Tab-separated table of C-alpha atoms and ligand atoms in Angstrom:
chain	number	residue	atom	x	y	z
A	25	MET	CA	6.984	-65.821	70.750
A	26	ALA	CA	8.528	-62.830	72.472
A	27	LYS	CA	9.542	-60.098	70.057
A	28	LEU	CA	12.908	-58.428	70.165
A	29	ASN	CA	13.733	-54.813	69.468
A	30	ASN	CA	14.411	-54.899	65.736
A	31	ASN	CA	16.318	-51.651	65.904
A	32	TYR	CA	19.214	-53.478	67.523
A	33	LEU	CA	19.564	-55.549	64.373
A	34	LYS	CA	20.259	-52.405	62.382
A	35	LEU	CA	23.401	-51.752	64.433
A	36	LYS	CA	26.606	-52.615	62.756
A	37	ALA	CA	28.611	-54.846	65.074
A	38	GLY	CA	30.734	-52.547	67.271
A	39	TYR	CA	33.404	-52.451	64.628
A	40	LEU	CA	36.160	-50.080	65.647
A	41	PHE	CA	37.618	-51.329	68.920
A	42	PRO	CA	37.100	-55.057	68.211
A	43	GLU	CA	38.847	-54.599	64.868
A	44	ILE	CA	41.717	-52.754	66.555
A	45	GLY	CA	41.948	-55.570	69.095
A	46	ARG	CA	41.976	-58.175	66.337
A	47	ARG	CA	44.797	-56.472	64.436
A	48	VAL	CA	46.871	-55.929	67.584
A	49	LYS	CA	46.444	-59.580	68.557
A	50	SER	CA	47.365	-60.842	65.147
A	51	PHE	CA	50.479	-58.621	65.124
A	52	SER	CA	51.503	-59.821	68.597
A	53	ASP	CA	50.958	-63.458	67.673
A	54	SER	CA	53.189	-63.214	64.652
A	55	ASN	CA	55.780	-60.907	66.282
A	56	PRO	CA	56.050	-62.093	69.878
A	57	GLU	CA	59.380	-60.305	70.330
A	58	ASP	CA	57.779	-56.938	69.471
A	59	SER	CA	54.568	-57.412	71.362
A	60	GLU	CA	56.016	-56.169	74.652
A	61	LYS	CA	57.009	-52.931	72.979
A	62	ILE	CA	53.462	-52.064	71.955
A	63	ILE	CA	52.276	-48.721	73.284
A	64	ARG	CA	48.537	-48.109	73.260
A	65	CYS	CA	47.412	-44.617	72.343
A	66	GLY	CA	44.089	-45.841	71.069
A	67	ILE	CA	41.280	-45.971	73.588
A	68	GLY	CA	40.308	-42.762	75.394
A	69	ASP	CA	40.952	-44.012	78.895
A	70	VAL	CA	42.970	-42.181	81.533
A	71	THR	CA	46.218	-43.677	82.821
A	72	GLU	CA	47.109	-41.652	85.932
A	73	PRO	CA	45.958	-42.754	89.404
A	74	LEU	CA	42.967	-41.326	91.251
A	75	PRO	CA	43.598	-37.967	93.010
A	76	LEU	CA	44.366	-38.303	96.716
A	77	ALA	CA	41.560	-35.907	97.701
A	78	ALA	CA	39.035	-38.241	96.044
A	79	ARG	CA	40.554	-41.364	97.600
A	80	ASP	CA	40.570	-39.861	101.090
A	81	ALA	CA	36.971	-38.720	100.794
A	82	MET	CA	35.937	-42.111	99.494
A	83	LYS	CA	37.674	-43.912	102.355
A	84	SER	CA	36.048	-41.823	105.070
A	85	ALA	CA	32.677	-42.260	103.377
A	86	VAL	CA	33.177	-46.014	103.453
A	87	ASP	CA	33.918	-45.779	107.181
A	88	GLU	CA	30.747	-43.756	107.740
A	89	LEU	CA	28.805	-46.579	106.149
A	90	GLY	CA	30.424	-48.959	108.629
A	91	SER	CA	28.828	-47.473	111.706
A	92	HIS	CA	25.185	-47.353	112.840
A	93	ASP	CA	25.229	-43.616	113.547
A	94	THR	CA	26.409	-42.623	110.114
A	95	PHE	CA	25.133	-45.451	107.937
A	96	ARG	CA	23.192	-44.407	104.809
A	97	GLY	CA	21.068	-46.561	102.535
A	98	TYR	CA	19.378	-45.306	99.364
A	99	GLY	CA	20.251	-41.715	98.613
A	100	PRO	CA	18.214	-39.186	96.627
A	101	GLU	CA	17.731	-40.412	93.039
A	102	GLN	CA	18.996	-37.112	91.660
A	103	GLY	CA	22.184	-37.266	93.736
A	104	TYR	CA	23.038	-35.918	97.195
A	105	GLU	CA	22.486	-32.221	97.764
A	106	PHE	CA	26.105	-31.813	98.931
A	107	LEU	CA	27.384	-32.903	95.513
A	108	ARG	CA	24.778	-31.082	93.427
A	109	CYS	CA	25.579	-27.905	95.348
A	110	ALA	CA	29.346	-28.394	94.954
A	111	ILE	CA	28.839	-28.851	91.200
A	112	ALA	CA	26.439	-25.952	90.676
A	113	ASN	CA	28.752	-23.667	92.661
A	114	GLY	CA	32.096	-24.946	91.469
A	115	ASP	CA	31.353	-25.368	87.784
A	116	TYR	CA	28.729	-22.703	87.200
A	117	ARG	CA	27.835	-20.109	89.806
A	118	THR	CA	31.458	-19.136	90.558
A	119	ASN	CA	31.727	-18.423	86.818
A	120	ASN	CA	28.558	-16.306	86.909
A	121	ILE	CA	26.485	-18.917	85.158
A	122	SER	CA	23.142	-19.415	86.776
A	123	VAL	CA	22.391	-23.086	87.447
A	124	ASP	CA	20.295	-24.240	90.423
A	125	ASP	CA	21.278	-27.256	92.520
A	126	ASP	CA	18.107	-29.044	91.465
A	127	GLU	CA	18.969	-28.634	87.787
A	128	ILE	CA	21.938	-30.973	88.341
A	129	PHE	CA	21.291	-34.701	87.954
A	130	VAL	CA	24.147	-36.866	89.232
A	131	SER	CA	24.713	-40.120	87.372
A	132	ASP	CA	27.178	-42.934	86.857
A	133	GLY	CA	28.427	-41.647	83.528
A	134	SER	CA	27.908	-39.363	80.582
A	135	LYS	CA	27.906	-42.324	78.266
A	136	CYS	CA	24.647	-43.511	79.821
A	137	ASP	CA	23.235	-39.997	80.168
A	138	THR	CA	23.815	-39.101	76.522
A	139	GLY	CA	22.096	-42.351	75.594
A	140	ASN	CA	19.319	-42.317	78.191
A	141	ILE	CA	18.304	-38.748	77.413
A	142	LEU	CA	16.448	-40.058	74.354
A	143	ASP	CA	13.860	-41.547	76.747
A	144	ILE	CA	12.345	-38.101	77.244
A	145	PHE	CA	12.166	-37.197	73.547
A	146	GLY	CA	9.580	-38.297	71.019
A	147	ASN	CA	10.296	-40.478	68.026
A	148	ASN	CA	9.840	-38.005	65.239
A	149	ASN	CA	12.726	-35.716	65.981
A	150	ARG	CA	15.196	-34.939	63.230
A	151	ILE	CA	18.606	-35.784	64.626
A	152	ALA	CA	21.788	-33.871	63.742
A	153	ILE	CA	25.106	-35.519	64.545
A	154	THR	CA	28.642	-34.457	63.682
A	155	ASP	CA	30.870	-36.694	61.573
A	156	PRO	CA	33.341	-37.910	62.894
A	157	VAL	CA	31.659	-38.567	66.230
A	158	TYR	CA	31.656	-40.361	69.580
A	159	PRO	CA	29.704	-43.457	68.461
A	160	VAL	CA	27.292	-43.447	71.430
A	161	TYR	CA	25.106	-40.683	69.970
A	162	VAL	CA	24.555	-42.573	66.738
A	163	ASP	CA	24.048	-46.039	68.187
A	164	THR	CA	21.580	-44.924	70.854
A	165	ASN	CA	19.474	-43.231	68.174
A	166	VAL	CA	19.517	-46.438	66.164
A	167	MET	CA	18.418	-48.413	69.256
A	168	ALA	CA	15.627	-45.921	69.932
A	169	GLY	CA	14.273	-46.376	66.423
A	170	ASN	CA	15.135	-42.866	65.292
A	171	THR	CA	16.941	-44.059	62.142
A	172	GLY	CA	16.472	-46.310	59.173
A	173	GLU	CA	18.836	-49.058	58.130
A	174	ALA	CA	22.595	-48.674	57.831
A	175	ASN	CA	23.902	-47.638	54.426
A	176	ASP	CA	26.922	-49.259	52.789
A	177	ASP	CA	29.168	-46.396	53.834
A	178	GLY	CA	28.304	-46.918	57.507
A	179	THR	CA	25.893	-43.995	57.827
A	180	TYR	CA	22.244	-44.461	58.818
A	181	SER	CA	19.344	-43.028	56.912
A	182	GLY	CA	17.336	-40.612	58.999
A	183	ILE	CA	20.344	-38.979	60.645
A	184	HIS	CA	21.469	-35.590	59.437
A	185	TYR	CA	25.264	-35.887	59.429
A	186	MET	CA	27.299	-32.716	59.811
A	187	PRO	CA	30.793	-33.189	58.372
A	188	CYS	CA	33.643	-31.714	60.407
A	189	ASN	CA	36.947	-31.136	58.660
A	190	PRO	CA	39.833	-28.677	58.491
A	191	LEU	CA	37.767	-26.368	56.251
A	192	ASN	CA	35.239	-25.689	58.990
A	193	SER	CA	37.789	-26.109	61.815
A	194	PHE	CA	35.851	-29.212	62.861
A	195	VAL	CA	32.822	-27.172	63.934
A	196	PRO	CA	29.842	-27.926	61.688
A	197	GLU	CA	27.895	-25.402	59.685
A	198	ILE	CA	24.270	-24.774	60.595
A	199	PRO	CA	22.237	-27.410	58.702
A	200	ASP	CA	20.367	-26.433	55.549
A	201	GLU	CA	17.375	-28.511	56.635
A	202	PRO	CA	15.485	-28.212	59.934
A	203	VAL	CA	16.749	-30.375	62.810
A	204	ASP	CA	15.346	-30.872	66.308
A	205	LEU	CA	18.054	-32.553	68.383
A	206	ILE	CA	21.623	-31.423	67.834
A	207	TYR	CA	24.559	-33.297	69.367
A	208	LEU	CA	27.617	-31.131	69.927
A	209	CYS	CA	30.734	-32.178	71.830
A	210	TYR	CA	33.426	-29.581	72.602
A	211	PRO	CA	36.301	-30.037	73.280
A	212	ASN	CA	35.686	-32.792	70.776
A	213	ASN	CA	36.316	-36.473	70.890
A	214	PRO	CA	37.824	-37.551	68.451
A	215	THR	CA	39.109	-34.384	66.740
A	216	GLY	CA	40.306	-32.465	69.811
A	217	ALA	CA	38.693	-29.341	68.304
A	218	THR	CA	37.021	-26.631	70.361
A	219	ALA	CA	34.178	-24.291	69.480
A	220	THR	CA	34.527	-20.542	69.905
A	221	LYS	CA	31.957	-18.391	71.634
A	222	GLU	CA	30.783	-17.040	68.243
A	223	GLN	CA	30.339	-20.539	66.827
A	224	LEU	CA	28.306	-21.609	69.839
A	225	GLU	CA	26.274	-18.414	69.640
A	226	HIS	CA	25.269	-19.358	66.095
A	227	TRP	CA	24.094	-22.736	67.265
A	228	VAL	CA	22.180	-21.326	70.219
A	229	SER	CA	20.425	-18.758	68.061
A	230	TYR	CA	19.586	-21.448	65.493
A	231	ALA	CA	18.200	-23.696	68.235
A	232	LYS	CA	16.128	-20.901	69.769
A	233	GLU	CA	14.731	-19.880	66.415
A	234	HIS	CA	13.777	-23.437	65.410
A	235	GLY	CA	12.778	-24.790	68.806
A	236	SER	CA	15.632	-27.318	68.613
A	237	ILE	CA	17.546	-28.690	71.570
A	238	ILE	CA	21.328	-28.858	71.762
A	239	LEU	CA	22.713	-31.882	73.593
A	240	TYR	CA	26.062	-30.477	74.650
A	241	ASP	CA	28.705	-32.969	75.749
A	242	ALA	CA	31.358	-31.110	77.733
A	243	ALA	CA	33.187	-34.184	79.070
A	244	TYR	CA	36.538	-32.593	78.169
A	245	GLN	CA	35.902	-29.030	79.398
A	246	ALA	CA	38.674	-29.273	82.009
A	247	PHE	CA	41.299	-29.542	79.257
A	248	ILE	CA	40.517	-26.073	77.871
A	249	GLN	CA	43.581	-23.853	78.276
A	250	ASP	CA	42.459	-20.825	76.269
A	251	PRO	CA	40.324	-18.553	78.489
A	252	GLU	CA	38.372	-17.310	75.440
A	253	ILE	CA	36.912	-20.752	74.738
A	254	PRO	CA	33.616	-21.478	76.534
A	255	LYS	CA	33.709	-24.404	78.937
A	256	SER	CA	29.947	-24.577	79.185
A	257	ILE	CA	27.181	-24.047	76.651
A	258	TYR	CA	25.490	-21.912	79.326
A	259	GLU	CA	28.175	-19.272	78.842
A	260	ILE	CA	26.127	-18.420	75.752
A	261	ASP	CA	23.137	-16.126	76.353
A	262	GLY	CA	19.900	-17.957	75.790
A	263	ALA	CA	21.380	-21.458	76.090
A	264	ARG	CA	19.248	-22.221	79.141
A	265	ASP	CA	16.248	-22.170	76.777
A	266	CYS	CA	17.698	-24.681	74.347
A	267	ALA	CA	20.498	-26.836	75.775
A	268	ILE	CA	21.160	-29.800	78.018
A	269	GLU	CA	24.771	-30.137	79.181
A	270	PHE	CA	26.554	-33.399	80.002
A	271	ARG	CA	29.685	-33.451	82.129
A	272	SER	CA	31.696	-36.234	83.632
A	273	PHE	CA	34.391	-36.758	86.247
A	274	SER	CA	35.909	-39.478	84.070
A	275	LYS	CA	38.485	-37.441	82.239
A	276	ASN	CA	39.293	-34.603	84.672
A	277	GLY	CA	39.262	-36.629	87.905
A	278	GLY	CA	40.362	-39.940	86.406
A	279	PHE	CA	36.961	-41.450	87.323
A	280	THR	CA	36.610	-43.718	84.277
A	281	GLY	CA	36.551	-46.726	86.599
A	282	VAL	CA	34.972	-44.984	89.598
A	283	ARG	CA	31.936	-43.745	87.583
A	284	CYS	CA	30.387	-40.371	88.287
A	285	ALA	CA	29.000	-37.701	85.992
A	286	PHE	CA	26.105	-35.267	85.798
A	287	THR	CA	23.600	-33.729	83.449
A	288	VAL	CA	22.224	-30.193	83.638
A	289	VAL	CA	18.598	-29.730	82.607
A	290	PRO	CA	17.524	-26.081	82.998
A	291	LYS	CA	13.952	-25.557	84.139
A	292	GLU	CA	13.263	-23.174	81.235
A	293	LEU	CA	13.929	-25.871	78.665
A	294	MET	CA	10.770	-26.782	76.739
A	295	ALA	CA	9.710	-29.255	74.096
A	296	GLU	CA	6.438	-29.804	72.286
A	297	THR	CA	3.741	-32.412	72.941
A	298	ASP	CA	1.984	-34.231	70.068
A	299	SER	CA	-0.810	-31.717	70.348
A	300	GLY	CA	1.588	-28.803	70.091
A	301	ASP	CA	1.715	-27.674	73.739
A	302	ARG	CA	5.029	-26.561	75.132
A	303	LYS	CA	6.066	-28.426	78.275
A	304	PRO	CA	9.214	-28.300	80.409
A	305	LEU	CA	11.645	-31.216	80.103
A	306	HIS	CA	13.056	-30.960	83.628
A	307	PRO	CA	10.164	-32.885	85.255
A	308	LEU	CA	10.445	-35.600	82.613
A	309	TRP	CA	14.154	-36.196	83.203
A	310	SER	CA	13.523	-36.090	86.947
A	311	ARG	CA	10.774	-38.695	86.554
A	312	ARG	CA	12.928	-40.786	84.246
A	313	GLN	CA	15.886	-40.834	86.609
A	314	SER	CA	13.861	-41.497	89.745
A	315	THR	CA	12.039	-44.357	88.038
A	316	LYS	CA	14.952	-46.078	86.357
A	317	PHE	CA	17.949	-45.048	88.461
A	318	ASN	CA	19.002	-44.895	92.104
A	319	SER	CA	21.971	-42.567	91.696
A	320	VAL	CA	25.588	-43.281	92.504
A	321	SER	CA	27.056	-44.820	95.650
A	322	TYR	CA	27.644	-42.512	98.610
A	323	PRO	CA	31.462	-42.977	98.689
A	324	VAL	CA	31.666	-42.095	94.998
A	325	GLN	CA	29.570	-38.953	95.459
A	326	ARG	CA	31.847	-37.907	98.345
A	327	ALA	CA	34.871	-38.552	96.138
A	328	ALA	CA	33.385	-36.373	93.384
A	329	GLU	CA	32.587	-33.639	95.920
A	330	ALA	CA	36.242	-33.657	97.031
A	331	LEU	CA	37.332	-32.739	93.502
A	332	TYR	CA	35.864	-29.285	94.187
A	333	ASN	CA	37.915	-28.492	97.295
A	334	ASP	CA	41.285	-26.740	96.996
A	335	GLU	CA	43.262	-29.932	97.282
A	336	GLY	CA	41.071	-31.678	94.708
A	337	LYS	CA	41.235	-28.774	92.269
A	338	ASN	CA	45.019	-28.732	92.559
A	339	GLN	CA	45.275	-32.427	91.911
A	340	ILE	CA	42.994	-32.160	88.881
A	341	ASN	CA	45.181	-29.337	87.583
A	342	ASN	CA	48.233	-31.560	87.899
A	343	LEU	CA	46.533	-34.323	85.943
A	344	ILE	CA	45.461	-31.925	83.198
A	345	THR	CA	48.950	-30.421	83.041
A	346	HIS	CA	50.412	-33.891	82.668
A	347	TYR	CA	48.086	-34.918	79.837
A	348	MET	CA	48.346	-31.575	78.067
A	349	SER	CA	52.126	-31.712	78.099
A	350	ASN	CA	51.814	-35.136	76.434
A	351	ALA	CA	49.476	-33.641	73.856
A	352	GLU	CA	51.956	-30.880	73.110
A	353	LYS	CA	54.797	-33.358	72.594
A	354	LEU	CA	52.647	-35.452	70.281
A	355	ARG	CA	51.608	-32.382	68.314
A	356	GLY	CA	55.238	-31.346	68.020
A	357	ALA	CA	56.424	-34.753	66.821
A	358	CYS	CA	53.701	-34.941	64.173
A	359	SER	CA	54.356	-31.478	62.816
A	360	ASP	CA	58.133	-32.053	62.851
A	361	ILE	CA	57.638	-34.866	60.381
A	362	GLY	CA	55.428	-32.699	58.221
A	363	LEU	CA	51.972	-34.018	59.102
A	364	SER	CA	49.036	-31.644	59.508
A	365	VAL	CA	48.038	-31.707	63.156
A	366	TYR	CA	44.744	-30.598	64.721
A	367	GLY	CA	43.438	-30.632	68.275
A	368	GLY	CA	45.661	-31.312	71.266
A	369	LYS	CA	45.723	-27.669	72.387
A	370	ASN	CA	42.595	-27.672	74.528
A	371	ALA	CA	41.833	-31.386	74.462
A	372	PRO	CA	43.674	-34.620	75.192
A	373	TYR	CA	43.328	-35.839	71.604
A	374	VAL	CA	45.610	-35.077	68.716
A	375	TRP	CA	43.956	-35.485	65.311
A	376	VAL	CA	46.401	-35.970	62.496
A	377	ALA	CA	46.027	-36.042	58.715
A	378	CYS	CA	47.518	-39.261	57.311
A	379	PRO	CA	50.532	-38.915	55.028
A	380	GLU	CA	49.629	-38.796	51.328
A	381	ASN	CA	48.356	-42.048	49.830
A	382	ILE	CA	47.742	-43.715	53.185
A	383	ASP	CA	44.208	-44.091	54.497
A	384	SER	CA	43.180	-44.329	58.160
A	385	TRP	CA	43.514	-48.103	58.476
A	386	GLY	CA	46.695	-48.040	56.387
A	387	MET	CA	48.179	-45.634	58.903
A	388	PHE	CA	46.941	-47.800	61.751
A	389	ASP	CA	48.772	-50.815	60.276
A	390	LYS	CA	51.911	-48.831	59.550
A	391	MET	CA	52.052	-47.492	63.114
A	392	LEU	CA	51.400	-50.926	64.574
A	393	ASN	CA	53.839	-52.831	62.367
A	394	GLU	CA	56.661	-50.335	62.125
A	395	ALA	CA	56.377	-48.331	65.346
A	396	ASN	CA	54.487	-50.767	67.584
A	397	VAL	CA	52.120	-47.965	68.496
A	398	VAL	CA	48.342	-48.360	68.561
A	399	ILE	CA	46.470	-45.315	67.312
A	400	THR	CA	42.801	-44.987	66.365
A	401	PRO	CA	41.899	-44.789	62.686
A	402	GLY	CA	39.788	-41.704	62.054
A	403	SER	CA	37.428	-43.573	59.753
A	404	GLY	CA	36.270	-45.601	62.766
A	405	PHE	CA	34.511	-42.453	64.038
A	406	GLY	CA	32.618	-41.841	60.808
A	407	LYS	CA	32.988	-41.344	57.094
A	408	ALA	CA	34.444	-37.843	57.463
A	409	GLY	CA	37.205	-39.234	59.703
A	410	GLU	CA	38.771	-41.059	56.752
A	411	GLY	CA	42.277	-39.796	56.058
A	412	PHE	CA	42.923	-38.974	59.721
A	413	PHE	CA	44.082	-40.764	62.831
A	414	ARG	CA	43.697	-39.973	66.522
A	415	ILE	CA	46.482	-40.157	69.085
A	416	SER	CA	45.399	-40.047	72.693
A	417	ALA	CA	47.469	-38.052	75.178
A	418	PHE	CA	46.241	-40.284	78.004
A	419	ASN	CA	49.542	-41.977	78.710
A	420	SER	CA	52.722	-41.777	80.776
A	421	ASP	CA	55.454	-39.274	79.997
A	422	GLU	CA	57.796	-42.081	79.152
A	423	ASN	CA	55.439	-43.730	76.681
A	424	VAL	CA	54.678	-40.458	74.959
A	425	THR	CA	58.386	-39.734	74.509
A	426	LYS	CA	58.810	-43.172	72.947
A	427	VAL	CA	55.797	-42.686	70.693
A	428	CYS	CA	57.238	-39.374	69.468
A	429	ASP	CA	60.635	-40.941	68.727
A	430	ARG	CA	59.096	-43.890	66.946
A	431	LEU	CA	56.813	-41.652	64.877
A	432	LYS	CA	59.813	-39.704	63.688
A	433	SER	CA	61.717	-42.869	62.841
A	434	ILE	CA	59.047	-44.320	60.563
A	435	LEU	CA	58.075	-41.233	58.570
B	515	LIG	C1	34.830	-40.196	77.862
B	515	LIG	C2	33.667	-39.497	77.288
B	515	LIG	C3	32.525	-39.249	78.057
B	515	LIG	C4	32.455	-39.659	79.507
B	515	LIG	O1	31.843	-40.877	79.633
B	515	LIG	P1	31.593	-41.503	81.064
B	515	LIG	O2	30.477	-42.464	80.829
B	515	LIG	O3	31.197	-40.394	81.982
B	515	LIG	O4	32.864	-42.175	81.479
B	515	LIG	C5	31.479	-38.562	77.498
B	515	LIG	N1	31.528	-38.135	76.221
B	515	LIG	C6	32.604	-38.346	75.459
B	515	LIG	C7	32.610	-37.825	74.065
B	515	LIG	C8	33.699	-39.050	75.958
B	515	LIG	O5	34.759	-39.268	75.169
């Protein structure tokens, strides 16, 4: 009989969002009159429409495909040169960060890239992951066989968890045991925290000293308001020797449904073979992508390119301003009622300590039942998230104002 991948059986059933869905449904069923009032601040999905620059570019690209002269079939597996160049210029070279066009790999999402990247790494790497965390990093390591079974508290043996809490400003300490692959995400989902240049410098020097690789998820870089906070890991000297960066158009350009992202793999980046030789990773990722992937549709790549022209940049700025003003209101409302608030200054997530004697799910239920607002319980992102909840700033002005009023009325 065909054998399945046993690692999948170690995964705990995607617990967080199904459980949220179940509780919201059960509340709506028993309170039909309140169910229309429910405001969702749970899932990290954008709410504002696609920027005009992207829509226009997409439409003309579709028309090009409709005529013999300008029709295009398969594009380059790594992404079209026009987009890779726009990215390398717009996100890196104009900020004096050296990244070549052919170090950019266009994809249909950072979720897949952060998971797929494990294809080019061996099985005996020691994996370091922050807690709380975006669940993709953990689950893809489980699927790849890099962990043991799940423990009762939801952690997996074989992963080195790095707790993030107010004491370390949600940036983990350097581990006290050697690790090979280090997942860092700043600005952070779920905590909304950012890492300073000094903090990232520590990580880069650790990685260089130990031959580790930092997998740096910068999906929320566009939300950074403070010019002192690095937007890219490559702002740190030496990071090209030890870091892969993931970026996405999902959150800045509202592309969550359109799908376009990219990964930067510097040519200097090396890892070790079983026999101890050092080899570059760039050719492996290139081989991986060209074997298993055919890039993103032409209209989508044109749409992403348009986000780098003046009109596109302006429209992105307007989106960010909108979401960040929501975040500020949410921060304000939470601190007005005496809750400790984190994040939300350079990220679209506000991370809030639950009132005394209420745990994460208790707060979820209270918000749902009394305020008809759906938040995300911090414990759903990992053990260290217990005692916190996340409010997403991805919403309309009007909804955020209501959420703030309702928060104040229940606490
Ligand atoms: C939203 C998000 C992404 C982007 O995912 P896409 O697949 O590009 O939509 C990446 N990392 C984190 C932590 C996110 O929250």
